[in-house]
Coordinates of N, CA and C in Angstrom, one line a residue:
X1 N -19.8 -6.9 33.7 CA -20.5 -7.1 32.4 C -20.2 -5.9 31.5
X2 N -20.4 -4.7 32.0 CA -20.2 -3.8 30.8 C -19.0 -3.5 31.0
X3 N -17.8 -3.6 31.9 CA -16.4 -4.1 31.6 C -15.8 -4.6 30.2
X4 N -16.4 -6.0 30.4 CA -16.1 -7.1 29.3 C -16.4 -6.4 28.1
X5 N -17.5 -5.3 27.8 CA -17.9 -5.0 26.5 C -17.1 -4.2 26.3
X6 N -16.8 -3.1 27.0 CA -16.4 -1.9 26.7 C -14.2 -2.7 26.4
X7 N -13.9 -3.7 26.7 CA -12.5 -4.3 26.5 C -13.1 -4.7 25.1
X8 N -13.9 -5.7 25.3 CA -14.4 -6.3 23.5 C -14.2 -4.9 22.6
X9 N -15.1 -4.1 22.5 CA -14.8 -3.3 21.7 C -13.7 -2.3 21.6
X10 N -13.3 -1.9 22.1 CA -11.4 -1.5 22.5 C -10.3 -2.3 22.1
X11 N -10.4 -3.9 22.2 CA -10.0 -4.7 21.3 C -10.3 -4.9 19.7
X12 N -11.8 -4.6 19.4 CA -12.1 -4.7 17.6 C -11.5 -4.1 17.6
X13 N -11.5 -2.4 17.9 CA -11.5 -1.2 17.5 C -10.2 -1.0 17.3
X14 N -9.0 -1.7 18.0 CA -7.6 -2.0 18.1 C -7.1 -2.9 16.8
X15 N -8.2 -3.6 16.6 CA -7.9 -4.3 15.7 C -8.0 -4.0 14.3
X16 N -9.0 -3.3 14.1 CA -9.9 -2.4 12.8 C -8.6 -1.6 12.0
X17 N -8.2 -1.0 13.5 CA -7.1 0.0 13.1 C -6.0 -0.2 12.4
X18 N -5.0 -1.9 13.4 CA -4.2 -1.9 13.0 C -4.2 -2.6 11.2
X19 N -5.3 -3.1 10.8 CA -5.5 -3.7 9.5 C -5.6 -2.5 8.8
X20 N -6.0 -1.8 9.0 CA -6.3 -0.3 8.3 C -4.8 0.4 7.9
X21 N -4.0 0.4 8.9 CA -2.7 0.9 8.9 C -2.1 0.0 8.1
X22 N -1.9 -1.4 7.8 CA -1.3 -2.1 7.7 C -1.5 -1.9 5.9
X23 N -2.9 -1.7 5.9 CA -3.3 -1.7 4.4 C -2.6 -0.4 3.5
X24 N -2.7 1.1 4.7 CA -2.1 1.8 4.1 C -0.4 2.0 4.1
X25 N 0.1 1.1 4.8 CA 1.3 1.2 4.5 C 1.5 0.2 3.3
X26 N 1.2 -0.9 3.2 CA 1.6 -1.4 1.5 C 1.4 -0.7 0.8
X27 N 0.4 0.0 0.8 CA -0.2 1.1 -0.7 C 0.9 1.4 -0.8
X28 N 1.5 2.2 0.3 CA 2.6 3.1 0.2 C 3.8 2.9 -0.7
X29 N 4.3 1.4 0.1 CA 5.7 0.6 0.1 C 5.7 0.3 -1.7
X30 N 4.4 -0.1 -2.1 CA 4.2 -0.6 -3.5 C 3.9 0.6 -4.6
X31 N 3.8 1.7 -3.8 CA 4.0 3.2 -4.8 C 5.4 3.7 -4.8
X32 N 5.9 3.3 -3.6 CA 7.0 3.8 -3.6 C 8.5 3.1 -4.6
X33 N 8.3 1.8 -4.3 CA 8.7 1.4 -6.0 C 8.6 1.4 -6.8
X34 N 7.3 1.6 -7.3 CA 6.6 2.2 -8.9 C 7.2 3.2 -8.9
X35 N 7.2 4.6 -7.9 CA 7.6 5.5 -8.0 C 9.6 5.5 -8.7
X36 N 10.3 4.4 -7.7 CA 11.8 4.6 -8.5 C 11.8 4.1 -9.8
X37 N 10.9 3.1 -10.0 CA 11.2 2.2 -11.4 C 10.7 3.7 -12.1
X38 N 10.2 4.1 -12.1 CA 9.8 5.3 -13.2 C 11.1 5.8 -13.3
X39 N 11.3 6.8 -11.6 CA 12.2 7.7 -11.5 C 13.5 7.3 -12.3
X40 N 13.9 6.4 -12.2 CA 15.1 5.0 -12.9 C 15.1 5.6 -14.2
X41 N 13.7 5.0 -14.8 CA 14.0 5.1 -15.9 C 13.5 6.8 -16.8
X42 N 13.3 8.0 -15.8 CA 13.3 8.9 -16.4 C 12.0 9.6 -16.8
X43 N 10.7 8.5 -16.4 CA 9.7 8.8 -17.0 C 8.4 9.4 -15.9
X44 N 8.8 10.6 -16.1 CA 7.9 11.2 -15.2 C 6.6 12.0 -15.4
X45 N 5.9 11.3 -16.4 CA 4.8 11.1 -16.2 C 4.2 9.4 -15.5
X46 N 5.1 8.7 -15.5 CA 4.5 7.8 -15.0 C 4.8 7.9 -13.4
X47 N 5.5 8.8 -12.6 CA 5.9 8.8 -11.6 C 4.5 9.7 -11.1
X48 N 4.1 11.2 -11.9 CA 3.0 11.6 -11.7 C 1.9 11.1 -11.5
X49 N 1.6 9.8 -12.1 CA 0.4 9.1 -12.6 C 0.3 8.4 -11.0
X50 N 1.4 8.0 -11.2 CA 1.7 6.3 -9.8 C 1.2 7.3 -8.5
X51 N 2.1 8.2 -8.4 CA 1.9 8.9 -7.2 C 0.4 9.4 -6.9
X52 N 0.0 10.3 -8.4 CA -1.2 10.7 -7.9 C -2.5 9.8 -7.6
X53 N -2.4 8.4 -8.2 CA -3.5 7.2 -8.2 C -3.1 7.1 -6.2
X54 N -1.9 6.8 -6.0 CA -2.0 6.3 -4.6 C -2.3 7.7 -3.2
X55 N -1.9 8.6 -4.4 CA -2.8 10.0 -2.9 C -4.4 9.9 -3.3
X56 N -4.7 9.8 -4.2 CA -6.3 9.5 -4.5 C -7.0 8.6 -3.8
X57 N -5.9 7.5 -3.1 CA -6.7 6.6 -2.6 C -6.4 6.7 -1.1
X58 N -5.1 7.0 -0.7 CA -4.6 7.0 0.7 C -5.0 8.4 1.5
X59 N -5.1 9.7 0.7 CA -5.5 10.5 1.6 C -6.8 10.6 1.8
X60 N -8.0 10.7 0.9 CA -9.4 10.4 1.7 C -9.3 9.3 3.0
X61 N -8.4 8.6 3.2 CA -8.7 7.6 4.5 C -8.1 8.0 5.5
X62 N -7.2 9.0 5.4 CA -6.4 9.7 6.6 C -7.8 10.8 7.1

């Protein structure tokens, strides 16, 4: 019995995780193109802007 629980939650907790990860790697993937479409076109305050909105949100969760 408290087997089964302690797998149950080692399984959420496995799970929680991987959605967590999953979520911060799009942030990433979808900054990281904002980031060249700027870079491309030269404009770097928009590369400032892009980058700093997605560390504002990705590093409080680390």
């Amino acid at each position: 019995m408290k087997d089964d629980f302690r797998s149950r939650i080692l399984r959420l907790t496995l799970q929680i995780t991987f959605v967590f990860n999953l979520i911060l790697t799009a942030l990433t993937i979808g900054e990281n193109m904002f980031v060249a479409q700027y870079y491309g076109r030269k404009d770097f305050d928009g590369v400032r802007t892009s980058a700093g909105l997605v560390l504002k949100y990705a590093l409080p969760a680390i």
